Amino acid sequence: MNTDVVPVAVGDIAGWDHEADVVIAGYGVAGASAAVEAARGGADVLVLERTGSWGGAAAMAGGFIYLGGGTALQTACGFDDSVEDMAAFLNVAMGPGADSERIADYCEHSVAHFDWLVGCGVPFKAEFFGEPGWEPMGDQGLMFSGGENSFPFNTVARPAPRGHVPQMSGKKQGEASAGYMLMKPLVETATAAGTRALYDVRVQRLVVDTGGRVVGLTARRFGNPVAIRARRGVVLATGSFAYNDSMVAQYAPRIAGRPAASIEQHDGRAIRMAQALGADLAHMDATEVAIFADPQQLVRGVLVNARGQRYVPEDTYPGRIGQLTLYHQDNTAYLIIDGEAHEEAMSSPTPQLMFRPPTWVADTVAELEEAIGLPPGSLQHTVEAYNDGATRGEDPLLHKKPQWLRPIGAPLGAIDLRESTGGFTLGGLATTLDAEVLHVSGEPIPGLYAAGRSTAGLAAWGYASGISLGDGSFYGRRAGAAAARG
Amino acid sequence: MNTDVVPVAVGDIAGWDHEADVVIAGYGVAGASAAVEAARGGADVLVLERTGSWGGAAAMAGGFIYLGGGTALQTACGFDDSVEDMAAFLNVAMGPGADSERIADYCEHSVAHFDWLVGCGVPFKAEFFGEPGWEPMGDQGLMFSGGENSFPFNTVARPAPRGHVPQMSGKKQGEASAGYMLMKPLVETATAAGTRALYDVRVQRLVVDTGGRVVGLTARRFGNPVAIRARRGVVLATGSFAYNDSMVAQYAPRIAGRPAASIEQHDGRAIRMAQALGADLAHMDATEVAIFADPQQLVRGVLVNARGQRYVPEDTYPGRIGQLTLYHQDNTAYLIIDGEAHEEAMSSPTPQLMFRPPTWVADTVAELEEAIGLPPGSLQHTVEAYNDGATRGEDPLLHKKPQWLRPIGAPLGAIDLRESTGGFTLGGLATTLDAEVLHVSGEPIPGLYAAGRSTAGLAAWGYASGISLGDGSFYGRRAGAAAARG
C-alpha cells in the first residue's frame, strides 16, 4: 500500500523535530485566524506553511468577507440588517443542502466577528460601492456580493450588502489584493501573540496515539522528513482540492479543467490525510463558479442558453450566473446586447477587467439568431418578450430590476460565453461548530480540527463572494480556540 | 468515540463464530453474483444478509440489466449493436464525470456477461417492447431504457435497445418483479456451487490484522454480537445510502426526502465501514431520478418549467426527464397535453400505472397559462412555436421524434409535476475494475472488495435503467473472483 497519507502510529516516530501545543497546517485565512485564537487561548502555536510565506489563496483574493446582521460597517454605510434576514438569505442562497445550524451560528456571531477583525487591525472604509461588478472599483468597504437585492433573494429576506472588503490604499485596476489587507494584520496579530511559523513544510501524514488521538503530523521540508508534535491539537487549514485532478474527477467533475480564484497548493492533501483516519466529508460536489464576463455588460444585456431561452436575472450575483450556467445550462450562454448598451457599459465608472467585445454583430435579432446558430425563432421570441416587458418597466419572466430594463434595439451583438466559467471546490471535511473533524461514526476525532476550504462550510450548493474568507476566518478562530483547550 | 463503524483489530476478537474463505455482506444482485464466481473459483463462501431472505432491492426491481454490444438477445430481436456504440452512448449519457475506463471494460465484456447470466439460468424472451414506458408491459425481454434513440443521444451513437429484462411468466400490471427472475436463478446457482447463507445478520465493523488487511467482520444477529472470519476476503454488497438521511443530506441533498426504487436496508453502512478504514469515495452526489408520470402521456405532451419553457425532449428516457427536472428545473414541471392526446394515452396498449389526470383544464393556452400561474405569454409562445414545428413534422428546439409531434389543440390541460420525483443514490466506494476497494492513498485495501450500489459504478451523473443491476452483477462477479483468489 502507498502509505503517503496513511496515519502513523506514535510508536513509529523516532523523535520529534518540532513541537507546540497547537500545530496548524496552512497559513492562509483559516490558519492565521486559528493561530490568533490559539495563542490568545494560552497555547504555544506553530504554523506550518507549504510555501515560502504566509498568505494562501486569501492574500490573492478580492478580499470579501461575508458578514452582516448589523455590523458597524453596514450601519456606517446606512444599511439596516438583522441576524434573521441574513440567515433567511443564506438558507436559500447556500442551498439546497445548506446546514441551517451552521448558518444560524455564523449569523448570530457575525457582528462580533467583524469587530474581532477590526480588533486585529483589519481596516475597512465606510463607503458603499453600488455599481455592478465582481468587486469594488476602489477602496470602498461594502458591496452586495450574493444577489441579495435581486430576484429571487429579494423576496426571501430584506436585502442588505454583506460583502465587507478590507481597505487597500492606492489599489489599482486589476489588483485583486484586498485579501492581502486581511491577511497582513491577522498574521501580525498572531505573531504578536507569540505564534511561530515554519515555512516550506509539506504536511504528509497525521500521527495518532493508541487511543486514536491525533498527537502530531509528519511532513517534508526541503526533501527531508520531519515530525511535529502537537501537545493539544492539530488544525488542518490547507485549502480546497481544486488543483487535485483526481479528486475533482471523483467528486466535482463539472469543474474539472477550470480551476479559478484558487492556488496550486490547493491539492486536497489535508482532506486525504483526515479521510485516511476515517473522517467524514460533506458537499463534495459543490463549487464556486465565476463567469468570465463583466457585470456592467451582463446587467445591460439578455443572457440566453443554447435554446435561446433566458434562465437567470442578469443583475444577480455574477457567481450565481456562473453556477447556473455551468451546472444547469451545460456551460453554454450567450449575452445579447445592443450597441447603445454596449457603449454604456464601456463608459461605466468601473473597471472593465472582463469586458468582452461581441462575438457576433447583426442588424436584426433574426440575423443574430442565425449567426449564433440558435433554434429558428427562439431568440426572436425571447427578445420580443423582453422588450415588451421592458417598455412597461417589467420583467415578468425573471424579475430583473427596472433600472436595468430597456428594450434591446439595433444594431446588436452577442458575446459567446460558452466554456467561460471557472471556480474552486467548496466541499471538504465534515466538522462540528467547534471545528472538530468528524469521524464517519459521527463523533469528533480527538485532537483534530479543521477550517477553511478543506472543510464543508456555509455553502452547500450556492455561493456569495466572501463566504470562504468568512467561514474560513470564523471557524478558523473556533478551531484555534478549541485546539488550545485541548 | 462512537465505535459503531470503527475497524476492530484482529487481536481484539475473542473468537470467530463463523468463517469462510470469502465472506459477502448482502444477498442482492452484487452479492449473489459475487457468490457464484467466488464459489466457482474454489472458495468456501458465506453470504451474510440483513433481512430474512435473499433478494435485496434487485428482487423488487423492474429487472432491467443494461447490456449490449451485440448480445444474443439483441440479435434475436433484430438489432445490431457494437461495443463502440454502446461505449459512445454511455460516455455521454453517464457523464459528466463518467469513468471511461470502466465503461470500456463493461462494454467489452457485456456480451459475455449476458451469456453468463443465461448460463446461470436467467430467462430472457426474445421479444422487443417498443412502446413508451418505464418497463415492458408483458414479458418482453428487450427495450430502450436510456434514451438511446432520442435526442441528443441518437446523434452520438447508433441507437440500440440495451435494457435486457428477465422473463417473468404471468406478470401482471403493477408487478415490478422481473428482478425476482434475475435473483432466483443467481441464488440457486450460487447455492448449487456450495455457497452458504446466514440471514438476519447486520454487519457492523471490519476486522483488520496488524498489516492493515481485512480479515473478517463483526455483526449482530438477533441482538447478539458475532464475529465472522474471512480467510481470503470480504465483499461489501449492501446497497446504496438512499435511506441514510444524514448521508443524503451531506452528499446528495437534492434527493433528500424522496427515496424511490430502493429499500430501507440501504443505509450506507458498508460505505461507512470502509470509510472508517480510509476508503475513498466517488460521485456521491449522483442519483437516479424517476419522474412520477406516465411516458405515454409524456411523449404526447409538452413539458415546461416554471418559466413556461421546454427543456427536454419528452420522448427521451423518463429517468433523464426526472434528473433534469429535479436538478436543473428546481423540481418543477408541467405537462401540457390536449384532450385528444390525453384520450390516446389513456387507450394506449400499455399499463397506465402512473397515469395522472390534468390538474388544470382550459379552452385556450392563455387561460391555461394563467391557471398554472406561468409568466404571461410564456406558455403561449412555447405552444405556438411547438405547434408551428409540429405541423412541419419538426421540433427545432429539442428534436422530439416526428412520430410524437402533433399540434396541441383545444381543449387542453396541464398535469402538475412539481415535487414529482424520487430516486436512489449512485455514489459510493471507489473501486478498481477488479472490485478492490481503494484507499485514499490510491492503493487497494488488502482483503476488501465491493460491488453494487455501495460503490460508484458506471453512472457518474446520468442514468439508464439497468445500469445498477448491470454493474452490480458485472462487478459483483469481479469481486467474487478476486476475493476467491485472495
Tab-separated table of N, CA and C in Angstrom, chain B residues 225-325:
chain	number	residue	atom	x	y	z
B	225	PRO	N	-23.701	-10.170	19.460
B	225	PRO	CA	-22.534	-9.926	18.610
B	225	PRO	C	-21.986	-11.230	18.033
B	226	VAL	N	-21.630	-11.184	16.780
B	226	VAL	CA	-20.964	-12.336	16.149
B	226	VAL	C	-19.742	-11.825	15.389
B	227	ALA	N	-18.736	-12.688	15.308
B	227	ALA	CA	-17.523	-12.347	14.553
B	227	ALA	C	-17.370	-13.379	13.444
B	228	ILE	N	-17.130	-12.892	12.244
B	228	ILE	CA	-17.038	-13.783	11.096
B	228	ILE	C	-15.687	-13.596	10.422
B	229	ARG	N	-14.953	-14.667	10.330
B	229	ARG	CA	-13.624	-14.609	9.744
B	229	ARG	C	-13.693	-14.822	8.233
B	230	ALA	N	-12.946	-14.029	7.506
B	230	ALA	CA	-12.837	-14.192	6.052
B	230	ALA	C	-11.385	-14.536	5.736
B	231	ARG	N	-11.158	-15.796	5.380
B	231	ARG	CA	-9.769	-16.232	5.171
B	231	ARG	C	-9.131	-15.582	3.956
B	232	ARG	N	-9.957	-15.314	2.920
B	232	ARG	CA	-9.375	-14.707	1.705
B	232	ARG	C	-9.836	-13.271	1.450
B	233	GLY	N	-11.077	-12.983	1.792
B	233	GLY	CA	-11.525	-11.615	1.528
B	233	GLY	C	-12.966	-11.372	1.923
B	234	VAL	N	-13.280	-10.099	2.107
B	234	VAL	CA	-14.638	-9.646	2.407
B	234	VAL	C	-15.166	-8.873	1.196
B	235	VAL	N	-16.403	-9.177	0.796
B	235	VAL	CA	-17.059	-8.435	-0.284
B	235	VAL	C	-18.227	-7.652	0.316
B	236	LEU	N	-18.201	-6.327	0.139
B	236	LEU	CA	-19.299	-5.483	0.605
B	236	LEU	C	-20.294	-5.295	-0.539
B	237	ALA	N	-21.549	-5.635	-0.283
B	237	ALA	CA	-22.570	-5.555	-1.337
B	237	ALA	C	-23.921	-5.270	-0.693
B	238	THR	N	-23.950	-4.227	0.127
B	238	THR	CA	-25.170	-3.960	0.905
B	238	THR	C	-26.016	-2.821	0.352
B	239	GLY	N	-25.679	-2.339	-0.846
B	239	GLY	CA	-26.547	-1.360	-1.491
B	239	GLY	C	-26.246	0.087	-1.164
B	240	SER	N	-27.139	0.943	-1.590
B	240	SER	CA	-26.926	2.394	-1.590
B	240	SER	C	-27.097	3.018	-0.212
B	241	PHE	N	-27.002	4.359	-0.164
B	241	PHE	CA	-27.269	5.080	1.094
B	241	PHE	C	-28.546	5.906	1.004
B	242	ALA	N	-29.440	5.498	0.111
B	242	ALA	CA	-30.662	6.292	-0.119
B	242	ALA	C	-31.503	6.465	1.144
B	243	TYR	N	-31.411	5.521	2.068
B	243	TYR	CA	-32.213	5.606	3.298
B	243	TYR	C	-31.408	6.061	4.519
B	244	ASN	N	-30.211	6.595	4.281
B	244	ASN	CA	-29.449	7.171	5.391
B	244	ASN	C	-29.593	8.689	5.290
B	245	ASP	N	-30.495	9.238	6.092
B	245	ASP	CA	-30.837	10.658	5.954
B	245	ASP	C	-29.633	11.581	6.109
B	246	SER	N	-28.747	11.246	7.046
B	246	SER	CA	-27.653	12.195	7.255
B	246	SER	C	-26.646	12.103	6.114
B	247	MET	N	-26.413	10.905	5.592
B	247	MET	CA	-25.523	10.807	4.428
B	247	MET	C	-26.135	11.519	3.218
B	248	VAL	N	-27.429	11.359	3.023
B	248	VAL	CA	-28.092	12.030	1.897
B	248	VAL	C	-27.957	13.548	2.042
B	249	ALA	N	-28.153	14.053	3.264
B	249	ALA	CA	-28.030	15.495	3.485
B	249	ALA	C	-26.614	15.992	3.196
B	250	GLN	N	-25.634	15.176	3.544
B	250	GLN	CA	-24.252	15.590	3.340
B	250	GLN	C	-23.793	15.461	1.893
B	251	TYR	N	-24.291	14.422	1.226
B	251	TYR	CA	-23.706	14.093	-0.073
B	251	TYR	C	-24.640	14.298	-1.274
B	252	ALA	N	-25.925	14.136	-1.067
B	252	ALA	CA	-26.851	14.208	-2.204
B	252	ALA	C	-28.148	14.879	-1.771
B	253	PRO	N	-28.033	16.147	-1.301
B	253	PRO	CA	-29.194	16.781	-0.668
B	253	PRO	C	-30.411	16.952	-1.575
B	254	ARG	N	-30.225	17.021	-2.887
B	254	ARG	CA	-31.377	17.220	-3.765
B	254	ARG	C	-32.354	16.058	-3.698
B	255	ILE	N	-31.868	14.870	-3.356
B	255	ILE	CA	-32.750	13.697	-3.329
B	255	ILE	C	-33.331	13.482	-1.924
B	256	ALA	N	-32.985	14.370	-0.997
B	256	ALA	CA	-33.441	14.211	0.397
B	256	ALA	C	-34.962	14.169	0.480
B	257	GLY	N	-35.464	13.208	1.223
B	257	GLY	CA	-36.899	13.100	1.439
B	257	GLY	C	-37.655	12.467	0.300
B	258	ARG	N	-36.955	12.019	-0.748
B	258	ARG	CA	-37.658	11.416	-1.874
B	258	ARG	C	-37.004	10.115	-2.352
B	259	PRO	N	-36.756	9.181	-1.435
B	259	PRO	CA	-36.203	7.905	-1.888
B	259	PRO	C	-37.245	7.128	-2.688
B	260	ALA	N	-36.788	6.418	-3.701
B	260	ALA	CA	-37.692	5.591	-4.511
B	260	ALA	C	-36.877	4.467	-5.123
B	261	ALA	N	-37.572	3.397	-5.509
B	261	ALA	CA	-36.926	2.241	-6.154
B	261	ALA	C	-35.735	1.759	-5.341
B	262	SER	N	-35.872	1.795	-4.047
B	262	SER	CA	-34.800	1.387	-3.149
B	262	SER	C	-35.455	0.671	-1.973
B	263	ILE	N	-34.665	0.175	-1.052
B	263	ILE	CA	-35.238	-0.468	0.120
B	263	ILE	C	-34.618	0.127	1.380
B	264	GLU	N	-35.364	0.033	2.463
B	264	GLU	CA	-34.950	0.693	3.696
B	264	GLU	C	-33.619	0.188	4.243
B	265	GLN	N	-33.248	-1.027	3.837
B	265	GLN	CA	-31.958	-1.552	4.287
B	265	GLN	C	-30.790	-0.780	3.683
B	266	HIS	N	-31.069	0.042	2.681
B	266	HIS	CA	-29.987	0.785	2.033
B	266	HIS	C	-29.574	1.980	2.879
B	267	ASP	N	-28.845	1.671	3.944
B	267	ASP	CA	-28.487	2.708	4.913
B	267	ASP	C	-27.020	3.122	4.827
B	268	GLY	N	-26.329	2.678	3.794
B	268	GLY	CA	-24.963	3.143	3.576
B	268	GLY	C	-23.923	2.571	4.526
B	269	ARG	N	-24.335	1.578	5.312
B	269	ARG	CA	-23.419	1.096	6.344
B	269	ARG	C	-22.088	0.580	5.784
B	270	ALA	N	-22.142	-0.148	4.693
B	270	ALA	CA	-20.893	-0.685	4.132
B	270	ALA	C	-19.966	0.449	3.714
B	271	ILE	N	-20.557	1.521	3.201
B	271	ILE	CA	-19.743	2.676	2.812
B	271	ILE	C	-19.071	3.252	4.055
B	272	ARG	N	-19.833	3.403	5.120
B	272	ARG	CA	-19.290	3.930	6.373
B	272	ARG	C	-18.194	3.032	6.943
B	273	MET	N	-18.423	1.707	6.924
B	273	MET	CA	-17.430	0.772	7.457
B	273	MET	C	-16.103	0.905	6.704
B	274	ALA	N	-16.193	1.041	5.393
B	274	ALA	CA	-14.970	1.150	4.592
B	274	ALA	C	-14.347	2.534	4.720
B	275	GLN	N	-15.184	3.569	4.802
B	275	GLN	CA	-14.651	4.924	5.022
B	275	GLN	C	-13.836	4.976	6.316
B	276	ALA	N	-14.327	4.275	7.315
B	276	ALA	CA	-13.634	4.270	8.610
B	276	ALA	C	-12.229	3.684	8.480
B	277	LEU	N	-12.024	2.937	7.388
B	277	LEU	CA	-10.713	2.324	7.130
B	277	LEU	C	-9.914	3.180	6.141
B	278	GLY	N	-10.448	4.339	5.765
B	278	GLY	CA	-9.739	5.218	4.836
B	278	GLY	C	-10.112	5.008	3.383
B	279	ALA	N	-11.219	4.318	3.137
B	279	ALA	CA	-11.635	4.080	1.749
B	279	ALA	C	-12.059	5.375	1.076
B	280	ASP	N	-11.799	5.442	-0.215
B	280	ASP	CA	-12.161	6.624	-0.986
B	280	ASP	C	-13.566	6.463	-1.574
B	281	LEU	N	-14.149	7.590	-1.942
B	281	LEU	CA	-15.497	7.614	-2.499
B	281	LEU	C	-15.463	8.248	-3.885
B	282	ALA	N	-16.577	8.148	-4.585
B	282	ALA	CA	-16.711	8.873	-5.858
B	282	ALA	C	-18.175	9.146	-6.155
B	283	HIS	N	-18.391	10.296	-6.825
B	283	HIS	CA	-19.700	10.666	-7.371
B	283	HIS	C	-20.838	10.546	-6.365
B	284	MET	N	-20.576	11.009	-5.153
B	284	MET	CA	-21.560	10.835	-4.085
B	284	MET	C	-22.835	11.648	-4.305
B	285	ASP	N	-22.777	12.657	-5.154
B	285	ASP	CA	-23.965	13.479	-5.396
B	285	ASP	C	-24.856	12.916	-6.491
B	286	ALA	N	-24.378	11.901	-7.195
B	286	ALA	CA	-25.144	11.370	-8.328
B	286	ALA	C	-26.337	10.551	-7.845
B	287	THR	N	-27.462	10.729	-8.510
B	287	THR	CA	-28.657	9.968	-8.146
B	287	THR	C	-29.440	9.580	-9.396
B	288	GLU	N	-30.098	8.440	-9.298
B	288	GLU	CA	-31.113	8.083	-10.281
B	288	GLU	C	-32.345	8.861	-9.887
B	289	VAL	N	-33.099	9.357	-10.863
B	289	VAL	CA	-34.303	10.122	-10.537
B	289	VAL	C	-35.457	9.700	-11.446
B	290	ALA	N	-36.491	9.189	-10.839
B	290	ALA	CA	-37.703	8.883	-11.595
B	290	ALA	C	-38.638	10.071	-11.517
B	291	ILE	N	-39.415	10.279	-12.580
B	291	ILE	CA	-40.480	11.276	-12.506
B	291	ILE	C	-41.785	10.499	-12.541
B	292	PHE	N	-42.667	10.807	-11.604
B	292	PHE	CA	-43.888	10.018	-11.450
B	292	PHE	C	-44.932	10.480	-12.455
B	293	ALA	N	-44.725	10.057	-13.681
B	293	ALA	CA	-45.603	10.410	-14.784
B	293	ALA	C	-45.565	9.259	-15.773
B	294	ASP	N	-46.628	9.117	-16.515
B	294	ASP	CA	-46.686	8.020	-17.471
B	294	ASP	C	-46.042	8.432	-18.793
B	295	PRO	N	-45.054	7.677	-19.253
B	295	PRO	CA	-44.402	8.037	-20.517
B	295	PRO	C	-45.378	8.129	-21.698
B	296	GLN	N	-46.479	7.381	-21.658
B	296	GLN	CA	-47.459	7.503	-22.742
B	296	GLN	C	-48.077	8.905	-22.744
B	297	GLN	N	-48.160	9.520	-21.612
B	297	GLN	CA	-48.614	10.915	-21.558
B	297	GLN	C	-47.474	11.868	-21.918
B	298	LEU	N	-46.303	11.586	-21.350
B	298	LEU	CA	-45.158	12.488	-21.578
B	298	LEU	C	-44.885	12.690	-23.068
B	299	VAL	N	-44.830	11.598	-23.827
B	299	VAL	CA	-44.451	11.728	-25.244
B	299	VAL	C	-45.486	12.514	-26.044
B	300	ARG	N	-46.709	12.520	-25.573
B	300	ARG	CA	-47.784	13.198	-26.307
B	300	ARG	C	-48.015	14.629	-25.850
B	301	GLY	N	-47.225	15.072	-24.897
B	301	GLY	CA	-47.414	16.418	-24.384
B	301	GLY	C	-46.182	17.282	-24.581
B	302	VAL	N	-46.226	18.415	-23.960
B	302	VAL	CA	-45.110	19.363	-23.967
B	302	VAL	C	-44.799	19.663	-22.510
B	303	LEU	N	-43.541	19.450	-22.156
B	303	LEU	CA	-43.134	19.608	-20.764
B	303	LEU	C	-42.472	20.971	-20.603
B	304	VAL	N	-42.990	21.772	-19.664
B	304	VAL	CA	-42.407	23.099	-19.457
B	304	VAL	C	-42.005	23.295	-17.997
B	305	ASN	N	-41.059	24.231	-17.805
B	305	ASN	CA	-40.585	24.540	-16.464
B	305	ASN	C	-41.383	25.715	-15.876
B	306	ALA	N	-40.894	26.247	-14.776
B	306	ALA	CA	-41.616	27.332	-14.094
B	306	ALA	C	-41.665	28.613	-14.916
B	307	ARG	N	-40.851	28.685	-15.958
B	307	ARG	CA	-40.869	29.856	-16.838
B	307	ARG	C	-41.644	29.586	-18.124
B	308	GLY	N	-42.336	28.429	-18.152
B	308	GLY	CA	-43.118	28.093	-19.339
B	308	GLY	C	-42.267	27.655	-20.517
B	309	GLN	N	-40.999	27.342	-20.259
B	309	GLN	CA	-40.078	26.959	-21.330
B	309	GLN	C	-39.907	25.439	-21.399
B	310	ARG	N	-39.816	24.911	-22.609
B	310	ARG	CA	-39.443	23.497	-22.750
B	310	ARG	C	-37.956	23.346	-22.447
B	311	TYR	N	-37.580	22.147	-21.963
B	311	TYR	CA	-36.178	21.933	-21.601
B	311	TYR	C	-35.665	20.532	-21.892
B	312	VAL	N	-36.547	19.624	-22.310
B	312	VAL	CA	-36.102	18.251	-22.565
B	312	VAL	C	-37.047	17.635	-23.595
B	313	PRO	N	-36.508	16.853	-24.542
B	313	PRO	CA	-37.424	16.167	-25.464
B	313	PRO	C	-38.270	15.175	-24.667
B	314	GLU	N	-39.573	15.269	-24.836
B	314	GLU	CA	-40.487	14.499	-23.989
B	314	GLU	C	-40.445	13.002	-24.286
B	315	ASP	N	-39.783	12.612	-25.388
B	315	ASP	CA	-39.738	11.184	-25.743
B	315	ASP	C	-38.427	10.522	-25.348
B	316	THR	N	-37.651	11.173	-24.496
B	316	THR	CA	-36.410	10.543	-24.059
B	316	THR	C	-36.703	9.633	-22.870
B	317	TYR	N	-35.674	8.986	-22.387
B	317	TYR	CA	-35.760	8.146	-21.185
B	317	TYR	C	-36.385	8.961	-20.048
B	318	PRO	N	-37.479	8.481	-19.485
B	318	PRO	CA	-38.145	9.286	-18.444
B	318	PRO	C	-37.265	9.540	-17.217
B	319	GLY	N	-36.300	8.677	-16.973
B	319	GLY	CA	-35.368	8.927	-15.873
B	319	GLY	C	-34.503	10.152	-16.136
B	320	ARG	N	-34.221	10.385	-17.408
B	320	ARG	CA	-33.475	11.601	-17.767
B	320	ARG	C	-34.348	12.837	-17.526
B	321	ILE	N	-35.611	12.712	-17.862
B	321	ILE	CA	-36.554	13.803	-17.579
B	321	ILE	C	-36.578	14.081	-16.074
B	322	GLY	N	-36.583	13.003	-15.295
B	322	GLY	CA	-36.572	13.162	-13.843
B	322	GLY	C	-35.329	13.885	-13.358
B	323	GLN	N	-34.173	13.469	-13.832
B	323	GLN	CA	-32.922	14.114	-13.404
B	323	GLN	C	-32.892	15.584	-13.780
B	324	LEU	N	-33.233	15.894	-15.039
B	324	LEU	CA	-33.168	17.286	-15.477
B	324	LEU	C	-34.199	18.145	-14.746
B	325	THR	N	-35.327	17.547	-14.412
B	325	THR	CA	-36.364	18.286	-13.690
B	325	THR	C	-35.923	18.580	-12.252
